């Protein structure tokens, strides 16, 4: 079994080399994406490669361990759904770049049981990209029609209001604000509740953006 996985990974890496885009790879390195190897392969091509293989836990775990951009993305595509919850937080902790975090949230994190509850807990974690993954997961959930109860809604509003007025990185603030926009778009009454919460807490930064 292990030999089969090693053989499959060699085959996948051969395809990645043949699909390599040097211009994209160089540009991503200049942007700070410091992988052991970055082939610069575009996402549509990676999806096409993934479709050639059956989803398999051991294969996905082995691909994820490689510090290779494309292998991590393929690991996300090839992990069976029943394993999503088992690896979610381990993979978030091991994620260094938002490109991988975006794929993780889109294909795995928003599909686990109690995803909204987990995501709301992640937005409190400042370590690595936990908070970013939390907001991205919520964003996908809201676009797919998920909602929050009153307590969860107030938690989301308060956290985003505090974040906007903090010194946190701009990319996280944009991510959180986009998440909020997706939530508000689904129900006109939510904006009224948000503004009431902000007035009560005297949070003017987020009010100015609405």
mmCIF file with all atom_site columns, C-alpha atoms in Angstrom:
data_model
loop_
_atom_site.group_PDB
_atom_site.id
_atom_site.type_symbol
_atom_site.label_atom_id
_atom_site.label_alt_id
_atom_site.label_comp_id
_atom_site.label_asym_id
_atom_site.label_entity_id
_atom_site.label_seq_id
_atom_site.pdbx_PDB_ins_code
_atom_site.Cartn_x
_atom_site.Cartn_y
_atom_site.Cartn_z
_atom_site.occupancy
_atom_site.B_iso_or_equiv
_atom_site.pdbx_formal_charge
_atom_site.auth_seq_id
_atom_site.auth_comp_id
_atom_site.auth_asym_id
_atom_site.auth_atom_id
_atom_site.pdbx_PDB_model_num
ATOM 1   C CA . UNK A 1 1   ? 0.000   0.000  0.000   1.00 0.00 ? 1   UNK A CA 1
ATOM 2   C CA . UNK A 1 2   ? 2.799   2.407  0.953   1.00 0.00 ? 2   UNK A CA 1
ATOM 3   C CA . UNK A 1 3   ? 4.656   1.547  -2.253  1.00 0.00 ? 3   UNK A CA 1
ATOM 4   C CA . UNK A 1 4   ? 1.490   2.250  -4.241  1.00 0.00 ? 4   UNK A CA 1
ATOM 5   C CA . UNK A 1 5   ? 1.159   5.675  -2.624  1.00 0.00 ? 5   UNK A CA 1
ATOM 6   C CA . UNK A 1 6   ? 4.818   6.506  -3.297  1.00 0.00 ? 6   UNK A CA 1
ATOM 7   C CA . UNK A 1 7   ? 4.344   5.453  -6.907  1.00 0.00 ? 7   UNK A CA 1
ATOM 8   C CA . UNK A 1 8   ? 1.224   7.595  -7.276  1.00 0.00 ? 8   UNK A CA 1
ATOM 9   C CA . UNK A 1 9   ? 2.967   10.619 -5.786  1.00 0.00 ? 9   UNK A CA 1
ATOM 10  C CA . UNK A 1 10  ? 5.887   10.190 -8.187  1.00 0.00 ? 10  UNK A CA 1
ATOM 11  C CA . UNK A 1 11  ? 3.406   10.051 -11.043 1.00 0.00 ? 11  UNK A CA 1
ATOM 12  C CA . UNK A 1 12  ? 1.645   13.190 -9.796  1.00 0.00 ? 12  UNK A CA 1
ATOM 13  C CA . UNK A 1 13  ? 4.920   15.092 -9.448  1.00 0.00 ? 13  UNK A CA 1
ATOM 14  C CA . UNK A 1 14  ? 5.855   14.077 -12.970 1.00 0.00 ? 14  UNK A CA 1
ATOM 15  C CA . UNK A 1 15  ? 2.618   15.634 -14.209 1.00 0.00 ? 15  UNK A CA 1
ATOM 16  C CA . UNK A 1 16  ? 3.279   18.753 -12.152 1.00 0.00 ? 16  UNK A CA 1
ATOM 17  C CA . UNK A 1 17  ? 6.705   19.207 -13.716 1.00 0.00 ? 17  UNK A CA 1
ATOM 18  C CA . UNK A 1 18  ? 5.205   18.867 -17.187 1.00 0.00 ? 18  UNK A CA 1
ATOM 19  C CA . UNK A 1 19  ? 2.568   21.475 -16.269 1.00 0.00 ? 19  UNK A CA 1
ATOM 20  C CA . UNK A 1 20  ? 5.013   23.880 -14.635 1.00 0.00 ? 20  UNK A CA 1
ATOM 21  C CA . UNK A 1 21  ? 4.505   27.603 -15.235 1.00 0.00 ? 21  UNK A CA 1
ATOM 22  C CA . UNK A 1 22  ? 7.806   29.340 -14.559 1.00 0.00 ? 22  UNK A CA 1
ATOM 23  C CA . UNK A 1 23  ? 6.375   32.853 -14.777 1.00 0.00 ? 23  UNK A CA 1
ATOM 24  C CA . UNK A 1 24  ? 3.692   32.159 -12.175 1.00 0.00 ? 24  UNK A CA 1
ATOM 25  C CA . UNK A 1 25  ? 6.146   30.318 -9.942  1.00 0.00 ? 25  UNK A CA 1
ATOM 26  C CA . UNK A 1 26  ? 8.615   33.199 -10.008 1.00 0.00 ? 26  UNK A CA 1
ATOM 27  C CA . UNK A 1 27  ? 5.890   35.767 -9.332  1.00 0.00 ? 27  UNK A CA 1
ATOM 28  C CA . UNK A 1 28  ? 4.573   33.805 -6.343  1.00 0.00 ? 28  UNK A CA 1
ATOM 29  C CA . UNK A 1 29  ? 8.063   33.466 -4.876  1.00 0.00 ? 29  UNK A CA 1
ATOM 30  C CA . UNK A 1 30  ? 8.508   37.227 -5.175  1.00 0.00 ? 30  UNK A CA 1
ATOM 31  C CA . UNK A 1 31  ? 5.213   37.643 -3.314  1.00 0.00 ? 31  UNK A CA 1
ATOM 32  C CA . UNK A 1 32  ? 6.660   35.671 -0.413  1.00 0.00 ? 32  UNK A CA 1
ATOM 33  C CA . UNK A 1 33  ? 5.312   32.170 -1.054  1.00 0.00 ? 33  UNK A CA 1
ATOM 34  C CA . UNK A 1 34  ? 8.333   30.280 0.224   1.00 0.00 ? 34  UNK A CA 1
ATOM 35  C CA . UNK A 1 35  ? 7.626   26.622 -0.578  1.00 0.00 ? 35  UNK A CA 1
ATOM 36  C CA . UNK A 1 36  ? 10.298  23.968 -0.985  1.00 0.00 ? 36  UNK A CA 1
ATOM 37  C CA . UNK A 1 37  ? 8.977   23.648 -4.538  1.00 0.00 ? 37  UNK A CA 1
ATOM 38  C CA . UNK A 1 38  ? 6.419   25.774 -6.372  1.00 0.00 ? 38  UNK A CA 1
ATOM 39  C CA . UNK A 1 39  ? 5.598   24.626 -9.885  1.00 0.00 ? 39  UNK A CA 1
ATOM 40  C CA . UNK A 1 40  ? 3.246   27.544 -10.519 1.00 0.00 ? 40  UNK A CA 1
ATOM 41  C CA . UNK A 1 41  ? 0.547   25.234 -11.867 1.00 0.00 ? 41  UNK A CA 1
ATOM 42  C CA . UNK A 1 42  ? -2.823  26.942 -12.323 1.00 0.00 ? 42  UNK A CA 1
ATOM 43  C CA . UNK A 1 43  ? -5.870  25.782 -10.337 1.00 0.00 ? 43  UNK A CA 1
ATOM 44  C CA . UNK A 1 44  ? -7.867  24.455 -13.350 1.00 0.00 ? 44  UNK A CA 1
ATOM 45  C CA . UNK A 1 45  ? -4.935  22.214 -14.270 1.00 0.00 ? 45  UNK A CA 1
ATOM 46  C CA . UNK A 1 46  ? -4.639  20.989 -10.671 1.00 0.00 ? 46  UNK A CA 1
ATOM 47  C CA . UNK A 1 47  ? -8.337  20.113 -10.660 1.00 0.00 ? 47  UNK A CA 1
ATOM 48  C CA . UNK A 1 48  ? -7.866  18.160 -13.884 1.00 0.00 ? 48  UNK A CA 1
ATOM 49  C CA . UNK A 1 49  ? -4.960  16.225 -12.366 1.00 0.00 ? 49  UNK A CA 1
ATOM 50  C CA . UNK A 1 50  ? -6.972  15.471 -9.213  1.00 0.00 ? 50  UNK A CA 1
ATOM 51  C CA . UNK A 1 51  ? -9.824  14.066 -11.289 1.00 0.00 ? 51  UNK A CA 1
ATOM 52  C CA . UNK A 1 52  ? -7.529  11.301 -12.532 1.00 0.00 ? 52  UNK A CA 1
ATOM 53  C CA . UNK A 1 53  ? -7.222  9.827  -9.040  1.00 0.00 ? 53  UNK A CA 1
ATOM 54  C CA . UNK A 1 54  ? -9.609  8.303  -6.540  1.00 0.00 ? 54  UNK A CA 1
ATOM 55  C CA . UNK A 1 55  ? -9.986  10.190 -3.272  1.00 0.00 ? 55  UNK A CA 1
ATOM 56  C CA . UNK A 1 56  ? -7.850  8.435  -0.693  1.00 0.00 ? 56  UNK A CA 1
ATOM 57  C CA . UNK A 1 57  ? -6.981  9.370  2.893   1.00 0.00 ? 57  UNK A CA 1
ATOM 58  C CA . UNK A 1 58  ? -3.410  8.068  2.909   1.00 0.00 ? 58  UNK A CA 1
ATOM 59  C CA . UNK A 1 59  ? -2.595  9.638  -0.442  1.00 0.00 ? 59  UNK A CA 1
ATOM 60  C CA . UNK A 1 60  ? -4.002  12.994 0.669   1.00 0.00 ? 60  UNK A CA 1
ATOM 61  C CA . UNK A 1 61  ? -2.090  12.921 3.968   1.00 0.00 ? 61  UNK A CA 1
ATOM 62  C CA . UNK A 1 62  ? 1.155   12.054 2.174   1.00 0.00 ? 62  UNK A CA 1
ATOM 63  C CA . UNK A 1 63  ? 0.682   14.864 -0.350  1.00 0.00 ? 63  UNK A CA 1
ATOM 64  C CA . UNK A 1 64  ? -0.087  17.370 2.408   1.00 0.00 ? 64  UNK A CA 1
ATOM 65  C CA . UNK A 1 65  ? 3.176   16.601 4.222   1.00 0.00 ? 65  UNK A CA 1
ATOM 66  C CA . UNK A 1 66  ? 5.225   17.743 1.224   1.00 0.00 ? 66  UNK A CA 1
ATOM 67  C CA . UNK A 1 67  ? 6.133   21.439 1.380   1.00 0.00 ? 67  UNK A CA 1
ATOM 68  C CA . UNK A 1 68  ? 5.058   21.781 -2.239  1.00 0.00 ? 68  UNK A CA 1
ATOM 69  C CA . UNK A 1 69  ? 2.287   24.220 -3.177  1.00 0.00 ? 69  UNK A CA 1
ATOM 70  C CA . UNK A 1 70  ? 0.599   21.964 -5.694  1.00 0.00 ? 70  UNK A CA 1
ATOM 71  C CA . UNK A 1 71  ? 0.751   18.869 -3.478  1.00 0.00 ? 71  UNK A CA 1
ATOM 72  C CA . UNK A 1 72  ? -1.060  20.682 -0.670  1.00 0.00 ? 72  UNK A CA 1
ATOM 73  C CA . UNK A 1 73  ? -3.815  21.820 -3.025  1.00 0.00 ? 73  UNK A CA 1
ATOM 74  C CA . UNK A 1 74  ? -4.148  18.314 -4.487  1.00 0.00 ? 74  UNK A CA 1
ATOM 75  C CA . UNK A 1 75  ? -4.325  16.902 -0.946  1.00 0.00 ? 75  UNK A CA 1
ATOM 76  C CA . UNK A 1 76  ? -7.384  19.092 -0.333  1.00 0.00 ? 76  UNK A CA 1
ATOM 77  C CA . UNK A 1 77  ? -9.047  17.800 -3.510  1.00 0.00 ? 77  UNK A CA 1
ATOM 78  C CA . UNK A 1 78  ? -8.201  14.153 -2.815  1.00 0.00 ? 78  UNK A CA 1
ATOM 79  C CA . UNK A 1 79  ? -9.167  13.878 0.862   1.00 0.00 ? 79  UNK A CA 1
ATOM 80  C CA . UNK A 1 80  ? -12.381 11.829 1.331   1.00 0.00 ? 80  UNK A CA 1
ATOM 81  C CA . UNK A 1 81  ? -15.236 13.799 2.905   1.00 0.00 ? 81  UNK A CA 1
ATOM 82  C CA . UNK A 1 82  ? -15.500 11.500 5.918   1.00 0.00 ? 82  UNK A CA 1
ATOM 83  C CA . UNK A 1 83  ? -11.997 12.632 6.911   1.00 0.00 ? 83  UNK A CA 1
ATOM 84  C CA . UNK A 1 84  ? -12.640 16.378 6.744   1.00 0.00 ? 84  UNK A CA 1
ATOM 85  C CA . UNK A 1 85  ? -13.329 16.892 10.447  1.00 0.00 ? 85  UNK A CA 1
ATOM 86  C CA . UNK A 1 86  ? -10.390 14.692 11.477  1.00 0.00 ? 86  UNK A CA 1
ATOM 87  C CA . UNK A 1 87  ? -7.784  16.833 9.713   1.00 0.00 ? 87  UNK A CA 1
ATOM 88  C CA . UNK A 1 88  ? -9.403  20.292 9.769   1.00 0.00 ? 88  UNK A CA 1
ATOM 89  C CA . UNK A 1 89  ? -7.582  21.922 12.664  1.00 0.00 ? 89  UNK A CA 1
ATOM 90  C CA . UNK A 1 90  ? -4.297  20.122 12.036  1.00 0.00 ? 90  UNK A CA 1
ATOM 91  C CA . UNK A 1 91  ? -4.250  21.376 8.465   1.00 0.00 ? 91  UNK A CA 1
ATOM 92  C CA . UNK A 1 92  ? -5.231  24.914 9.482   1.00 0.00 ? 92  UNK A CA 1
ATOM 93  C CA . UNK A 1 93  ? -2.322  24.964 11.951  1.00 0.00 ? 93  UNK A CA 1
ATOM 94  C CA . UNK A 1 94  ? 0.007   23.814 9.178   1.00 0.00 ? 94  UNK A CA 1
ATOM 95  C CA . UNK A 1 95  ? -1.201  26.423 6.652   1.00 0.00 ? 95  UNK A CA 1
ATOM 96  C CA . UNK A 1 96  ? 1.110   29.366 6.034   1.00 0.00 ? 96  UNK A CA 1
ATOM 97  C CA . UNK A 1 97  ? -0.406  31.113 3.019   1.00 0.00 ? 97  UNK A CA 1
ATOM 98  C CA . UNK A 1 98  ? -3.875  32.476 2.308   1.00 0.00 ? 98  UNK A CA 1
ATOM 99  C CA . UNK A 1 99  ? -4.085  30.724 -1.071  1.00 0.00 ? 99  UNK A CA 1
ATOM 100 C CA . UNK A 1 100 ? -4.060  27.349 0.696   1.00 0.00 ? 100 UNK A CA 1
ATOM 101 C CA . UNK A 1 101 ? -6.361  28.676 3.432   1.00 0.00 ? 101 UNK A CA 1
ATOM 102 C CA . UNK A 1 102 ? -8.855  29.773 0.775   1.00 0.00 ? 102 UNK A CA 1
ATOM 103 C CA . UNK A 1 103 ? -8.912  26.284 -0.797  1.00 0.00 ? 103 UNK A CA 1
ATOM 104 C CA . UNK A 1 104 ? -9.132  24.646 2.607   1.00 0.00 ? 104 UNK A CA 1
ATOM 105 C CA . UNK A 1 105 ? -12.135 26.753 3.628   1.00 0.00 ? 105 UNK A CA 1
ATOM 106 C CA . UNK A 1 106 ? -13.874 26.295 0.274   1.00 0.00 ? 106 UNK A CA 1
ATOM 107 C CA . UNK A 1 107 ? -13.476 22.533 -0.103  1.00 0.00 ? 107 UNK A CA 1
ATOM 108 C CA . UNK A 1 108 ? -13.181 21.172 3.450   1.00 0.00 ? 108 UNK A CA 1
ATOM 109 C CA . UNK A 1 109 ? -13.840 23.491 6.392   1.00 0.00 ? 109 UNK A CA 1
ATOM 110 C CA . UNK A 1 110 ? -17.342 24.657 5.433   1.00 0.00 ? 110 UNK A CA 1
ATOM 111 C CA . UNK A 1 111 ? -18.425 21.028 4.927   1.00 0.00 ? 111 UNK A CA 1
ATOM 112 C CA . UNK A 1 112 ? -17.660 19.607 8.358   1.00 0.00 ? 112 UNK A CA 1
ATOM 113 C CA . UNK A 1 113 ? -20.358 19.033 10.990  1.00 0.00 ? 113 UNK A CA 1
ATOM 114 C CA . UNK A 1 114 ? -21.171 22.156 13.029  1.00 0.00 ? 114 UNK A CA 1
ATOM 115 C CA . UNK A 1 115 ? -18.969 24.194 10.705  1.00 0.00 ? 115 UNK A CA 1
ATOM 116 C CA . UNK A 1 116 ? -20.353 27.562 11.837  1.00 0.00 ? 116 UNK A CA 1
ATOM 117 C CA . UNK A 1 117 ? -19.695 26.778 15.497  1.00 0.00 ? 117 UNK A CA 1
ATOM 118 C CA . UNK A 1 118 ? -16.143 25.682 14.732  1.00 0.00 ? 118 UNK A CA 1
ATOM 119 C CA . UNK A 1 119 ? -15.516 28.718 12.533  1.00 0.00 ? 119 UNK A CA 1
ATOM 120 C CA . UNK A 1 120 ? -16.727 31.093 15.253  1.00 0.00 ? 120 UNK A CA 1
ATOM 121 C CA . UNK A 1 121 ? -14.225 29.504 17.630  1.00 0.00 ? 121 UNK A CA 1
ATOM 122 C CA . UNK A 1 122 ? -11.410 29.823 15.065  1.00 0.00 ? 122 UNK A CA 1
ATOM 123 C CA . UNK A 1 123 ? -11.884 33.576 14.599  1.00 0.00 ? 123 UNK A CA 1
ATOM 124 C CA . UNK A 1 124 ? -10.695 34.014 18.211  1.00 0.00 ? 124 UNK A CA 1
ATOM 125 C CA . UNK A 1 125 ? -7.423  32.173 17.575  1.00 0.00 ? 125 UNK A CA 1
ATOM 126 C CA . UNK A 1 126 ? -4.653  34.554 16.550  1.00 0.00 ? 126 UNK A CA 1
ATOM 127 C CA . UNK A 1 127 ? -2.148  31.778 15.908  1.00 0.00 ? 127 UNK A CA 1
ATOM 128 C CA . UNK A 1 128 ? -1.267  31.375 12.234  1.00 0.00 ? 128 UNK A CA 1
ATOM 129 C CA . UNK A 1 129 ? -4.251  31.590 9.895   1.00 0.00 ? 129 UNK A CA 1
ATOM 130 C CA . UNK A 1 130 ? -6.920  30.204 12.224  1.00 0.00 ? 130 UNK A CA 1
ATOM 131 C CA . UNK A 1 131 ? -8.856  33.474 12.351  1.00 0.00 ? 131 UNK A CA 1
ATOM 132 C CA . UNK A 1 132 ? -8.582  33.943 8.580   1.00 0.00 ? 132 UNK A CA 1
ATOM 133 C CA . UNK A 1 133 ? -9.823  30.380 7.986   1.00 0.00 ? 133 UNK A CA 1
ATOM 134 C CA . UNK A 1 134 ? -12.683 31.007 10.415  1.00 0.00 ? 134 UNK A CA 1
ATOM 135 C CA . UNK A 1 135 ? -13.929 34.041 8.520   1.00 0.00 ? 135 UNK A CA 1
ATOM 136 C CA . UNK A 1 136 ? -13.463 32.377 5.124   1.00 0.00 ? 136 UNK A CA 1
ATOM 137 C CA . UNK A 1 137 ? -15.418 29.335 6.306   1.00 0.00 ? 137 UNK A CA 1
ATOM 138 C CA . UNK A 1 138 ? -18.264 31.517 7.537   1.00 0.00 ? 138 UNK A CA 1
ATOM 139 C CA . UNK A 1 139 ? -18.254 33.382 4.242   1.00 0.00 ? 139 UNK A CA 1
ATOM 140 C CA . UNK A 1 140 ? -18.798 30.158 2.287   1.00 0.00 ? 140 UNK A CA 1
ATOM 141 C CA . UNK A 1 141 ? -21.494 29.043 4.724   1.00 0.00 ? 141 UNK A CA 1
ATOM 142 C CA . UNK A 1 142 ? -23.399 32.335 4.412   1.00 0.00 ? 142 UNK A CA 1
ATOM 143 C CA . UNK A 1 143 ? -23.250 32.253 0.623   1.00 0.00 ? 143 UNK A CA 1
ATOM 144 C CA . UNK A 1 144 ? -24.759 28.783 0.792   1.00 0.00 ? 144 UNK A CA 1
ATOM 145 C CA . UNK A 1 145 ? -27.651 29.960 2.955   1.00 0.00 ? 145 UNK A CA 1
ATOM 146 C CA . UNK A 1 146 ? -26.449 29.133 6.469   1.00 0.00 ? 146 UNK A CA 1
ATOM 147 C CA . UNK A 1 147 ? -27.572 31.380 9.312   1.00 0.00 ? 147 UNK A CA 1
ATOM 148 C CA . UNK A 1 148 ? -26.676 32.030 12.963  1.00 0.00 ? 148 UNK A CA 1
ATOM 149 C CA . UNK A 1 149 ? -28.686 32.091 16.150  1.00 0.00 ? 149 UNK A CA 1
ATOM 150 C CA . UNK A 1 150 ? -28.927 35.348 18.135  1.00 0.00 ? 150 UNK A CA 1
ATOM 151 C CA . UNK A 1 151 ? -25.964 34.591 20.378  1.00 0.00 ? 151 UNK A CA 1
ATOM 152 C CA . UNK A 1 152 ? -23.746 33.564 17.455  1.00 0.00 ? 152 UNK A CA 1
ATOM 153 C CA . UNK A 1 153 ? -24.798 36.638 15.484  1.00 0.00 ? 153 UNK A CA 1
ATOM 154 C CA . UNK A 1 154 ? -23.857 38.978 18.314  1.00 0.00 ? 154 UNK A CA 1
ATOM 155 C CA . UNK A 1 155 ? -20.536 37.193 18.659  1.00 0.00 ? 155 UNK A CA 1
ATOM 156 C CA . UNK A 1 156 ? -19.812 37.685 14.970  1.00 0.00 ? 156 UNK A CA 1
ATOM 157 C CA . UNK A 1 157 ? -20.801 41.360 15.033  1.00 0.00 ? 157 UNK A CA 1
ATOM 158 C CA . UNK A 1 158 ? -18.691 42.096 18.122  1.00 0.00 ? 158 UNK A CA 1
ATOM 159 C CA . UNK A 1 159 ? -15.623 40.306 16.834  1.00 0.00 ? 159 UNK A CA 1
ATOM 160 C CA . UNK A 1 160 ? -15.661 42.027 13.462  1.00 0.00 ? 160 UNK A CA 1
ATOM 161 C CA . UNK A 1 161 ? -16.235 45.426 15.081  1.00 0.00 ? 161 UNK A CA 1
ATOM 162 C CA . UNK A 1 162 ? -13.251 44.890 17.388  1.00 0.00 ? 162 UNK A CA 1
ATOM 163 C CA . UNK A 1 163 ? -11.138 43.639 14.500  1.00 0.00 ? 163 UNK A CA 1
ATOM 164 C CA . UNK A 1 164 ? -11.844 46.668 12.305  1.00 0.00 ? 164 UNK A CA 1
ATOM 165 C CA . UNK A 1 165 ? -10.615 48.990 15.075  1.00 0.00 ? 165 UNK A CA 1
ATOM 166 C CA . UNK A 1 166 ? -7.531  46.914 15.845  1.00 0.00 ? 166 UNK A CA 1
ATOM 167 C CA . UNK A 1 167 ? -4.041  46.914 14.361  1.00 0.00 ? 167 UNK A CA 1
ATOM 168 C CA . UNK A 1 168 ? -4.524  43.490 12.756  1.00 0.00 ? 168 UNK A CA 1
ATOM 169 C CA . UNK A 1 169 ? -3.337  42.842 9.201   1.00 0.00 ? 169 UNK A CA 1
ATOM 170 C CA . UNK A 1 170 ? -5.363  44.409 6.407   1.00 0.00 ? 170 UNK A CA 1
ATOM 171 C CA . UNK A 1 171 ? -5.950  41.088 4.630   1.00 0.00 ? 171 UNK A CA 1
ATOM 172 C CA . UNK A 1 172 ? -7.755  39.717 7.690   1.00 0.00 ? 172 UNK A CA 1
ATOM 173 C CA . UNK A 1 173 ? -9.884  42.847 8.015   1.00 0.00 ? 173 UNK A CA 1
ATOM 174 C CA . UNK A 1 174 ? -10.930 42.613 4.364   1.00 0.00 ? 174 UNK A CA 1
ATOM 175 C CA . UNK A 1 175 ? -11.750 38.930 4.798   1.00 0.00 ? 175 UNK A CA 1
ATOM 176 C CA . UNK A 1 176 ? -13.875 39.617 7.896   1.00 0.00 ? 176 UNK A CA 1
ATOM 177 C CA . UNK A 1 177 ? -15.703 42.534 6.266   1.00 0.00 ? 177 UNK A CA 1
ATOM 178 C CA . UNK A 1 178 ? -16.502 40.462 3.176   1.00 0.00 ? 178 UNK A CA 1
ATOM 179 C CA . UNK A 1 179 ? -17.839 37.726 5.461   1.00 0.00 ? 179 UNK A CA 1
ATOM 180 C CA . UNK A 1 180 ? -20.075 40.256 7.178   1.00 0.00 ? 180 UNK A CA 1
ATOM 181 C CA . UNK A 1 181 ? -21.354 41.530 3.833   1.00 0.00 ? 181 UNK A CA 1
ATOM 182 C CA . UNK A 1 182 ? -22.354 37.995 2.796   1.00 0.00 ? 182 UNK A CA 1
ATOM 183 C CA . UNK A 1 183 ? -24.237 37.598 6.068   1.00 0.00 ? 183 UNK A CA 1
ATOM 184 C CA . UNK A 1 184 ? -26.072 40.917 5.776   1.00 0.00 ? 184 UNK A CA 1
ATOM 185 C CA . UNK A 1 185 ? -27.061 40.372 2.141   1.00 0.00 ? 185 UNK A CA 1
ATOM 186 C CA . UNK A 1 186 ? -29.261 37.396 2.998   1.00 0.00 ? 186 UNK A CA 1
ATOM 187 C CA . UNK A 1 187 ? -31.600 39.285 5.364   1.00 0.00 ? 187 UNK A CA 1
ATOM 188 C CA . UNK A 1 188 ? -32.291 43.033 5.391   1.00 0.00 ? 188 UNK A CA 1
ATOM 189 C CA . UNK A 1 189 ? -33.115 42.998 9.123   1.00 0.00 ? 189 UNK A CA 1
ATOM 190 C CA . UNK A 1 190 ? -29.589 41.887 10.026  1.00 0.00 ? 190 UNK A CA 1
ATOM 191 C CA . UNK A 1 191 ? -28.083 45.262 9.195   1.00 0.00 ? 191 UNK A CA 1
ATOM 192 C CA . UNK A 1 192 ? -30.448 46.945 11.639  1.00 0.00 ? 192 UNK A CA 1
ATOM 193 C CA . UNK A 1 193 ? -29.421 44.549 14.401  1.00 0.00 ? 193 UNK A CA 1
ATOM 194 C CA . UNK A 1 194 ? -25.765 45.114 13.532  1.00 0.00 ? 194 UNK A CA 1
ATOM 195 C CA . UNK A 1 195 ? -26.092 48.906 13.757  1.00 0.00 ? 195 UNK A CA 1
ATOM 196 C CA . UNK A 1 196 ? -27.897 48.630 17.084  1.00 0.00 ? 196 UNK A CA 1
ATOM 197 C CA . UNK A 1 197 ? -25.082 46.451 18.419  1.00 0.00 ? 197 UNK A CA 1
ATOM 198 C CA . UNK A 1 198 ? -22.423 48.863 17.197  1.00 0.00 ? 198 UNK A CA 1
ATOM 199 C CA . UNK A 1 199 ? -24.164 51.866 18.729  1.00 0.00 ? 199 UNK A CA 1
ATOM 200 C CA . UNK A 1 200 ? -24.491 50.058 22.064  1.00 0.00 ? 200 UNK A CA 1
ATOM 201 C CA . UNK A 1 201 ? -20.798 49.169 22.040  1.00 0.00 ? 201 UNK A CA 1
ATOM 202 C CA . UNK A 1 202 ? -19.781 52.580 20.625  1.00 0.00 ? 202 UNK A CA 1
ATOM 203 C CA . UNK A 1 203 ? -17.941 50.937 17.734  1.00 0.00 ? 203 UNK A CA 1
ATOM 204 C CA . UNK A 1 204 ? -17.800 53.637 15.060  1.00 0.00 ? 204 UNK A CA 1
ATOM 205 C CA . UNK A 1 205 ? -15.109 52.154 12.813  1.00 0.00 ? 205 UNK A CA 1
ATOM 206 C CA . UNK A 1 206 ? -17.318 49.470 11.327  1.00 0.00 ? 206 UNK A CA 1
ATOM 207 C CA . UNK A 1 207 ? -20.327 51.816 11.183  1.00 0.00 ? 207 UNK A CA 1
ATOM 208 C CA . UNK A 1 208 ? -18.381 54.117 8.890   1.00 0.00 ? 208 UNK A CA 1
ATOM 209 C CA . UNK A 1 209 ? -17.778 51.259 6.445   1.00 0.00 ? 209 UNK A CA 1
ATOM 210 C CA . UNK A 1 210 ? -21.447 50.251 6.137   1.00 0.00 ? 210 UNK A CA 1
#
